Coordinates of C-alpha atoms and ligand atoms in Angstrom, one line a residue:
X1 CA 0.0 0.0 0.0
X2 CA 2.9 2.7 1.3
X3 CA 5.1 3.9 -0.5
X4 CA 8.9 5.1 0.4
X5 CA 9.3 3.3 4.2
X6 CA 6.4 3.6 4.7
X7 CA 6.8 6.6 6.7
X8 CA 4.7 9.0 4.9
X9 CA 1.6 10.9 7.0
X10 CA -1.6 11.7 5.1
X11 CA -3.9 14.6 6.4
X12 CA -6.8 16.5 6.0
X13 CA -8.3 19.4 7.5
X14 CA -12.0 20.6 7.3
X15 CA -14.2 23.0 9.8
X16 CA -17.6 22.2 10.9
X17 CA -20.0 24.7 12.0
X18 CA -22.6 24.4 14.9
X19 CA -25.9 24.5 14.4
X20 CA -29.0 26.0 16.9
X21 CA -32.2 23.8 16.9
X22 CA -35.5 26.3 16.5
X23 CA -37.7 23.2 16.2
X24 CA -36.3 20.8 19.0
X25 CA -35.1 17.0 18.6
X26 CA -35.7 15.7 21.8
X27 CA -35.9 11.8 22.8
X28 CA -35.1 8.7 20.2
X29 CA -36.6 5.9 19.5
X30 CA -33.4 4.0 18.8
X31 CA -30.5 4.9 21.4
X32 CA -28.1 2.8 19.5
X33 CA -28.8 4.1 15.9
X34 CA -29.8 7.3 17.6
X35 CA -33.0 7.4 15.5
X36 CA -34.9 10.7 16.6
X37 CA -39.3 10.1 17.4
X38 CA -39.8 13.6 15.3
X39 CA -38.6 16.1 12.6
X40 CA -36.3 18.9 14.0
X41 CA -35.3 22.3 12.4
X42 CA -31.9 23.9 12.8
X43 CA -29.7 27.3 11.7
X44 CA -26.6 26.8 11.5
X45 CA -24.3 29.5 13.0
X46 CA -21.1 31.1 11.2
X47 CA -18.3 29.1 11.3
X48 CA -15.9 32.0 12.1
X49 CA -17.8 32.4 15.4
X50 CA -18.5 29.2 16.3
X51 CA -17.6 26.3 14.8
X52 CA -14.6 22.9 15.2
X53 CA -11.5 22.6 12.9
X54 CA -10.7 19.0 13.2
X55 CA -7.2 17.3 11.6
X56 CA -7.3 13.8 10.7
X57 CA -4.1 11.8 9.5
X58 CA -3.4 8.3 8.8
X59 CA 0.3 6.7 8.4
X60 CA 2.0 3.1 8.8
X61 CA 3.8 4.3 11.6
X62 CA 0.8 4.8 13.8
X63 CA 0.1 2.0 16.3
X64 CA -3.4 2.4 16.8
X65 CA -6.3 5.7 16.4
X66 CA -5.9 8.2 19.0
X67 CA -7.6 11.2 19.2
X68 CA -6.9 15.0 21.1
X69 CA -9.3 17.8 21.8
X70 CA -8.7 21.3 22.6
X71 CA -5.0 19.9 23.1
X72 CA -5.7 16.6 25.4
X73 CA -5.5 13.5 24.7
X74 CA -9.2 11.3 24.8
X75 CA -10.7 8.3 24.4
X76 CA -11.7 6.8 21.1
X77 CA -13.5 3.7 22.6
X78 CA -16.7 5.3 22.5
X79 CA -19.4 3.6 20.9
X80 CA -20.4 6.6 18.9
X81 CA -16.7 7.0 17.7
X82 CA -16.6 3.8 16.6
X83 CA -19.9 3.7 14.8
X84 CA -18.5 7.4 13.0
X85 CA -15.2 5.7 12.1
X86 CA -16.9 2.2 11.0
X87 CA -19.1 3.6 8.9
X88 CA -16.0 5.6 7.0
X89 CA -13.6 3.0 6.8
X90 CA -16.7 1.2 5.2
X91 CA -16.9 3.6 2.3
X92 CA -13.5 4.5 1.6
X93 CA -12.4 4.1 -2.0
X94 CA -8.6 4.3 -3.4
X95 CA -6.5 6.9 -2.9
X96 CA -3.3 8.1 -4.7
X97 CA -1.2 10.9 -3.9
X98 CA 1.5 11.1 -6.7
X99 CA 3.2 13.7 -5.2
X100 CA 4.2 12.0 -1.9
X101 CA 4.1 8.6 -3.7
X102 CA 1.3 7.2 -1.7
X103 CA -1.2 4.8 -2.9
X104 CA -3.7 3.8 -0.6
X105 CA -6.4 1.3 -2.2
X106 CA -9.6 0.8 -0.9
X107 CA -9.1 -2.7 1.1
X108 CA -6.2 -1.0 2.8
X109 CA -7.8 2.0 4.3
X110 CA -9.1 -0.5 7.2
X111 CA -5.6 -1.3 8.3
X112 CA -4.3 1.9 8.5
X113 CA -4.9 3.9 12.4
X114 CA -6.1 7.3 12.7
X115 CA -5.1 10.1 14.5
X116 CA -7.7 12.8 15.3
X117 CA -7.0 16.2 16.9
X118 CA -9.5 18.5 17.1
X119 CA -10.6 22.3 18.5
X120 CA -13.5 24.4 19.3
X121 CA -13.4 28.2 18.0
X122 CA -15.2 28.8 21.7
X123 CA -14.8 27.8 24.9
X124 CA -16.1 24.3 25.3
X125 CA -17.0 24.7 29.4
X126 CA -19.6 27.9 27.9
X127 CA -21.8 24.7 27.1
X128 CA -22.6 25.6 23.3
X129 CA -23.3 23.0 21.2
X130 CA -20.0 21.9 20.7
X131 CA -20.6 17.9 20.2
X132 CA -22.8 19.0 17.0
X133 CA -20.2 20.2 15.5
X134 CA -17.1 18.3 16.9
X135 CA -19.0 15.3 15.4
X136 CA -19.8 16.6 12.0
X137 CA -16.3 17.4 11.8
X138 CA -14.8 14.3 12.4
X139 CA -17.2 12.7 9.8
X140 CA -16.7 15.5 7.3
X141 CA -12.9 15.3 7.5
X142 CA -12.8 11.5 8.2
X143 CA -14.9 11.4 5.0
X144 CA -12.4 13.5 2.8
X145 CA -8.8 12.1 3.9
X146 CA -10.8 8.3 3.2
X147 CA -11.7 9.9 -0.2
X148 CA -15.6 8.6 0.5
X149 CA -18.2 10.0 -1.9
X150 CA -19.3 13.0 -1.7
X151 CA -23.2 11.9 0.0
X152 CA -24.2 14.9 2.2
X153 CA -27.0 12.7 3.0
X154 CA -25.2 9.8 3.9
X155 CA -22.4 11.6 6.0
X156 CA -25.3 13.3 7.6
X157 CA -26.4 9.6 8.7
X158 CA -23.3 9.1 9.7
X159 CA -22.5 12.3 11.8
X160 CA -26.2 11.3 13.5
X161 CA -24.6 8.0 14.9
X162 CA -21.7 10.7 16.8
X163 CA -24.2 12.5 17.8
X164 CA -28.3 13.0 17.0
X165 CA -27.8 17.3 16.3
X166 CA -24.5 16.7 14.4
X167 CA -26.4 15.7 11.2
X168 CA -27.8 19.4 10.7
X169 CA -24.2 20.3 10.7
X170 CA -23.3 19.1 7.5
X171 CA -24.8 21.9 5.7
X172 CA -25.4 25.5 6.0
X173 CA -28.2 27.6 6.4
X174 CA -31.6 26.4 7.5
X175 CA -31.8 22.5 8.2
X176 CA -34.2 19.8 8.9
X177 CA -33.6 16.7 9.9
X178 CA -36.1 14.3 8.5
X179 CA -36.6 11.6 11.2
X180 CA -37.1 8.5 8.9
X181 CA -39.0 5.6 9.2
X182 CA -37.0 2.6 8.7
X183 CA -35.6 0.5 11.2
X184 CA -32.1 0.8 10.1
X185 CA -31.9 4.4 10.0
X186 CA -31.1 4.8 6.5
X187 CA -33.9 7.7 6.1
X188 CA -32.8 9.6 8.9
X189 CA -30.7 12.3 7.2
X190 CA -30.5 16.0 7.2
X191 CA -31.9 18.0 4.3
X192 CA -30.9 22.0 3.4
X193 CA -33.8 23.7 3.6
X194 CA -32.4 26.8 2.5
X195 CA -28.8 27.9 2.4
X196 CA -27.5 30.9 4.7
X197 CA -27.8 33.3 1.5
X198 CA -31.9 33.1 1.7
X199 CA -32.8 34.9 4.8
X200 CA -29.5 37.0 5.8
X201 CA -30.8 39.5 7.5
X202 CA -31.4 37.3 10.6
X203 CA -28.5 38.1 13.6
X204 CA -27.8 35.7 16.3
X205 CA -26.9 37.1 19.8
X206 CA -26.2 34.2 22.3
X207 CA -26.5 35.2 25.7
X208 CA -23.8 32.6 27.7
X209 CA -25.2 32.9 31.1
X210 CA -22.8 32.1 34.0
X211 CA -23.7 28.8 36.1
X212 CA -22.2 26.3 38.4
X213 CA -24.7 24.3 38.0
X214 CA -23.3 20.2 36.4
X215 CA -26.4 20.2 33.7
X216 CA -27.7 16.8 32.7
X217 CA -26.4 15.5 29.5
X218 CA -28.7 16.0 26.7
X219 CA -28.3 12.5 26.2
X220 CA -29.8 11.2 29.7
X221 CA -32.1 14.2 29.8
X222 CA -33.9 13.0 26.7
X223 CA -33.8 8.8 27.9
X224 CA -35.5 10.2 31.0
X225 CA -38.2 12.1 29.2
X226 CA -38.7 9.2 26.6
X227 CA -39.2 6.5 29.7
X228 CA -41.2 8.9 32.0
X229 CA -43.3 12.3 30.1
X230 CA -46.2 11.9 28.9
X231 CA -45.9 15.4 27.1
X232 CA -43.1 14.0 24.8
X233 CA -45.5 11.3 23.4
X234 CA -48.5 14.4 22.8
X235 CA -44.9 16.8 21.6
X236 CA -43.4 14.3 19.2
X237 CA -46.9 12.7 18.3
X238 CA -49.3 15.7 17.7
X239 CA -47.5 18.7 17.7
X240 CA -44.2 18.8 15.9
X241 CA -45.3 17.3 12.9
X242 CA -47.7 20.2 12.1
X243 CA -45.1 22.7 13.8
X244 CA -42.6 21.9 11.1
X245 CA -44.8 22.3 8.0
X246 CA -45.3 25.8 9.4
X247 CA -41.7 26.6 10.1
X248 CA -40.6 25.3 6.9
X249 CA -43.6 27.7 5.4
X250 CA -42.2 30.1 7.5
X251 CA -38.1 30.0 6.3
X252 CA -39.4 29.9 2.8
X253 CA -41.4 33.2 2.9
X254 CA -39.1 35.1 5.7
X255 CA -42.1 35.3 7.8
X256 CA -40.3 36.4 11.0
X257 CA -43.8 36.8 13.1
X258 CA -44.3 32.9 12.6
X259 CA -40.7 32.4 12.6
X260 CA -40.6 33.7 15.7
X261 CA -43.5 32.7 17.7
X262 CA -42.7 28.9 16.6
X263 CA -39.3 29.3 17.9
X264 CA -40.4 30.5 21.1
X265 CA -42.8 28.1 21.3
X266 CA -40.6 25.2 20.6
X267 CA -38.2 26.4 23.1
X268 CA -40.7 27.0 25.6
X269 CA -42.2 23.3 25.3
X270 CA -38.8 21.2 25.3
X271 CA -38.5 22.7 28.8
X272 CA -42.0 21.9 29.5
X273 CA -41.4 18.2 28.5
X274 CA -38.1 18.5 30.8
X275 CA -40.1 19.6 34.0
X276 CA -42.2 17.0 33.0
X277 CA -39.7 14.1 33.4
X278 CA -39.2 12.3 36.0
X279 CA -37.3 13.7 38.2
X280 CA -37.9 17.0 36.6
X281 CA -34.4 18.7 34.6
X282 CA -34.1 22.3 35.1
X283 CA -32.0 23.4 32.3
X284 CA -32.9 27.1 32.3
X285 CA -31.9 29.7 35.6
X286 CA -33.3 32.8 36.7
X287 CA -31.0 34.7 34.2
X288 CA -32.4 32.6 30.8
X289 CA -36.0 33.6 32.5
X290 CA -35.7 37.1 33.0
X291 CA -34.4 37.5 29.3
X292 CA -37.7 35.7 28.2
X293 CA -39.5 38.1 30.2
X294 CA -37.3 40.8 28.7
X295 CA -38.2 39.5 25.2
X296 CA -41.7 38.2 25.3
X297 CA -42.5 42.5 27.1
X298 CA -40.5 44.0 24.1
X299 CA -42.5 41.7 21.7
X300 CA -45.9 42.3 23.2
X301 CA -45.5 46.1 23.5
X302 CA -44.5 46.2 20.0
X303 CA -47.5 44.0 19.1
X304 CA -45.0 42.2 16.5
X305 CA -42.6 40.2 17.4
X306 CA -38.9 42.0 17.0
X307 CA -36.8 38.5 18.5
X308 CA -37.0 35.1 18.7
X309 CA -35.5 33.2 21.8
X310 CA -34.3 29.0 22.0
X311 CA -32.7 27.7 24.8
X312 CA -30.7 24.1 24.2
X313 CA -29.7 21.5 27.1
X314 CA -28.4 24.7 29.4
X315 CA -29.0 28.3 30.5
X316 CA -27.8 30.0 27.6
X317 CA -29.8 32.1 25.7
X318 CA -29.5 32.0 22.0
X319 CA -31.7 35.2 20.5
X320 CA -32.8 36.0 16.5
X321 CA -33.2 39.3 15.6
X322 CA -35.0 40.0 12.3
X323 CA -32.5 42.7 11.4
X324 CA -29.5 44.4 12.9
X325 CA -31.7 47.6 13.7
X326 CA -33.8 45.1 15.6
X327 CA -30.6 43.1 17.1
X328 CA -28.8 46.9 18.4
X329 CA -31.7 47.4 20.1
X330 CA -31.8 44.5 21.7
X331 CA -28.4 44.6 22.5
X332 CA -29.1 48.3 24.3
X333 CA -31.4 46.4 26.5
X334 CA -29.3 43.3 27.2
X335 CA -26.6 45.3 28.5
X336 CA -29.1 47.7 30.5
X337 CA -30.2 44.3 32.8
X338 CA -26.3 42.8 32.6
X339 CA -23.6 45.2 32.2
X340 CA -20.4 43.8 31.9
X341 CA -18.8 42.9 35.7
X342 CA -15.2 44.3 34.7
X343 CA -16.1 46.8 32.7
X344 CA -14.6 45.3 29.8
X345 CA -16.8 45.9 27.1
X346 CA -14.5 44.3 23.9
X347 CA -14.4 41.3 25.7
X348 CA -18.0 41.0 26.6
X349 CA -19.3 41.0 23.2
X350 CA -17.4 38.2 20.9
X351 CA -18.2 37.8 17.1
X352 CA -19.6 40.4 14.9
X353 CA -17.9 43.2 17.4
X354 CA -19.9 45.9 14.8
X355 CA -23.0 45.3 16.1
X356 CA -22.2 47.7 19.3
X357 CA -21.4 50.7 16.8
X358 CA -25.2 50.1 15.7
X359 CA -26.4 50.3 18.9
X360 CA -24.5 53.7 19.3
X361 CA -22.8 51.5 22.3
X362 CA -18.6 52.4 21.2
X363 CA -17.3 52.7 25.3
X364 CA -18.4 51.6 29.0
X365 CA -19.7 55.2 29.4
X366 CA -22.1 54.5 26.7
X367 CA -23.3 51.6 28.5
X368 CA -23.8 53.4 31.6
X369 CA -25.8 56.2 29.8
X370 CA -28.3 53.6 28.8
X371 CA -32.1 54.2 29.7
X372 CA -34.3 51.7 31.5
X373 CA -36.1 50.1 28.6
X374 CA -39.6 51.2 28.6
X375 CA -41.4 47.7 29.5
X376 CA -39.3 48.2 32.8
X377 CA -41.3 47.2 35.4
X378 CA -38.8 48.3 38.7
X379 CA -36.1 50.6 37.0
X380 CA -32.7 50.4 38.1
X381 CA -32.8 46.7 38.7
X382 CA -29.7 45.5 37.0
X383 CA -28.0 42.2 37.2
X384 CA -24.3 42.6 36.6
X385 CA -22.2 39.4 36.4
X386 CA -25.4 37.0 35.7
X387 CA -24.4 36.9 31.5
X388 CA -20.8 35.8 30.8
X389 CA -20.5 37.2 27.5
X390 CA -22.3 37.6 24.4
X391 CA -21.7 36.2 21.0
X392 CA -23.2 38.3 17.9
X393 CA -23.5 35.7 15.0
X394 CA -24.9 35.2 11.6
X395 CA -26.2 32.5 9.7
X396 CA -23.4 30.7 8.4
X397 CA -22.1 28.1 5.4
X398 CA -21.7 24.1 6.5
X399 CA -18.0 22.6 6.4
X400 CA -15.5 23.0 4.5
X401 CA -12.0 22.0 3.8
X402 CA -9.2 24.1 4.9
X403 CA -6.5 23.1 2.3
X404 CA -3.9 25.7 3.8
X405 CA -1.8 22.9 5.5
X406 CA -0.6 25.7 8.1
X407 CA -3.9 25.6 9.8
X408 CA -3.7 21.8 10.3
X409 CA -3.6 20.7 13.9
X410 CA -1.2 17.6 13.0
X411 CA 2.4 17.6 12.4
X412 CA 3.0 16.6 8.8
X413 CA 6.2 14.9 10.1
X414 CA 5.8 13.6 13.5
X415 CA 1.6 12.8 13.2
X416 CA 1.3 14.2 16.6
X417 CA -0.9 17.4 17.5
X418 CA 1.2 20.5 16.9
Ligands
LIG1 C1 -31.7 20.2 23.2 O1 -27.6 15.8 19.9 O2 -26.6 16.5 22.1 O3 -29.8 20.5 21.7 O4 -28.1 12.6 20.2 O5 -27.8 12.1 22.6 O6 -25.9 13.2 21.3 P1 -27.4 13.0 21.5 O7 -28.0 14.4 21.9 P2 -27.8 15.8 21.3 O8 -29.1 16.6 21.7 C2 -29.5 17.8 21.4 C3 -30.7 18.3 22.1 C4 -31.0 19.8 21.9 C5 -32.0 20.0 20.8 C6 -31.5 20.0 19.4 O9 -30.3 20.3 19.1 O10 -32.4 19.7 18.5

């Protein structure tokens, strides 16, 4: 199979973004396929914002597939890995890189090892989606170096064995994943609804509240509501299905007021379904409730709705303005309620920094010269250190390659994280 010694080290590079659910997956119906029990609907954020870079390589030399994240060293033995890297290996084809006089045909691929090394463009411990689009990654990049055919919907199948959300990350835009009938899980696979060019006026602000609360893994959450809600049977059984047709009515003719008040509504009925398990999860904290308040008194005394609000497995707050007039304002009344502790202001918004110039918001004296928003019940009642930071995002495109070889995370030489 090798060529020259055999010493050669094959790469590839590719970056996944993450992706937001606005119409929630929540329970399967198969843990070990991970085969969701209805439809959900996702955006996918902008991968310079948030998103993973993942490096994969294969050589001779390597003993056996190791992988590193965010710099340190984990396990591989995973059932989900395994299933990920199975299902690769499985459609590899031959390979031949004349340059470095490597010829890897298809048969070969399964008895070369793997080393992985990936890396999250945002802190991991914030408790962002990161396994939807550490997952993808691995499959998407996994995918290229094993020279598999280009199948979004079969690497979305295959992404959805890492993990259920990761299949929306293979592509960009506006994504639905279609939950499938079959027993083998061949129909459960991601479509594009839309790609992140059709509705670009949409801005994300993600609230990262601060907790120190262990939250329960989305994972066990969802087995628990499965074995114990009987919510998630009306949710999955009676509402979704119709809630999707609207939302995909909705993406197609940027209607924002439906977008919107689906969204919300979504949201606001996974964490139903949690407090309806048993024992109950309590994913959201006082901070994600006040910015509901905040956004459901704004919405109603506009009598339109200006934002749209989702909250995932956690306390964050992830927030879609219909325009960046809509999202500075906003902005103006997030930082009224939580002003930056430090009085660091270009660290407390991350992203799309040009956002605060919109909002007129350029120093910390601007901040403090903020007036109470008008729905304001009690004036002056601010909570300062209860929101991290926040994140202003877009819609964003699903992976891609990164063929500049300086951006790899492997050493071309050694096969070893840089
Ligand atoms: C609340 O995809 O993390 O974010 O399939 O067990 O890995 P597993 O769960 P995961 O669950 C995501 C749940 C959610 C809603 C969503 O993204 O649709």
């Amino acid at each position: 199979m090798a060529a020259a010694e055999g010493q050669w080290v094959l790469m590839a590079t590719g970056r996944t973004p993450t992706n937001i659910a606005v119409i929630k997956y929540w329970g399967k119906r198969d843990e070990a396929l991970i085969l969701p029990i209805n439809d959900s609907i996702s955006v996918t954020l902008d991968p310079d914002h948030l998103s993973a870079t993942t490096t994969v390589a294969v050589s001779p030399s390597f003993p056996s597939d190791r992988m590193w994240l965010n710099g340190k060293e984990i396990s591989l033995l995973g059932g989900r890995f395994q299933s990920c890297l199975r299902e690769i290996r499985k459609r590899a084809r031959d390979f031949e890189d004349k340059e470095k006089g490597v010829k890897i045909k298809k048969e070969d691929w399964d008895k070369l090892h793997v080393h992985i090394a990936s890396y999250n463009n945002f802190p991991t411990a914030a408790g962002l989606a990161s396994s939807a689009a550490g997952l993808a990654c691995f499959v998407f990049t996994l995918g290229k170096l094993m020279n598999a055919k280009e199948d979004y919907g079969e690497l979305s199948s295959i992404a959805r064995q890492g993990s259920g959300s990761a299949c929306r990350s293979i592509y960009g835009g506006f994504v639905k994943w279609c939950m499938g009938e079959k027993d083998d899980g061949s129909d459960s696979i991601a479509v594009q609804l839309a790609d992140e060019t059709h509705w670009n006026d949409l801005v994300i602000i993600i609230a990262v509240v601060s907790s120190k609360q262990k939250e329960t893994s989305s994972t066990s959450g969802m087995r628990d509501s499965v074995e114990t809600s009987p919510l998630l049977q009306y949710r999955a059984q009676t509402v979704v299905p119709g809630r999707v047709l609207k939302m995909e009515e909705a993406i197609k003719n940027r209607d924002f007021e439906s977008f919107a008040k689906l969204t919300c509504a979504d949201s606001n009925q996974f964490h139903a379904v949690c407090l309806d398990t048993s024992p109950p999860i309590f994913y959201m904290n006082d901070t994600s409730h006040r910015i509901i308040s905040l956004v459901e008194k704004w919405n109603h005394s506009e009598g339109t709705p200006q934002v749209a609000y989702t909250f995932d497995a956690g306390p964050n707050a992830v927030l879609i303005a219909q325009n960046r007039k809509t999202a500075a304002h906003l902005l103006q009344k997030l930082l009224y309620y939580f002003p930056p502790q430090d009085n660091d202001l270009s660290s407390y918004l991350v992203g799309d920094k040009s956002i605060l110039g919109v909002a007129g918001l350029h120093s910390m004296k601007d901040v403090e010269a903020l007036p109470a928003p008008p729905e304001t019940k009690i004036p002056d009642q601010k909570f300062k250190g209860d929101v991290s930071y926040f994140i202003c995002s877009r819609l964003g495109a699903g992976p891609k390659v990164v063929s500049d070889e300086g951006q790899a995370l492997i050493d071309s030489v050694t096969g070893l994280p840089k």
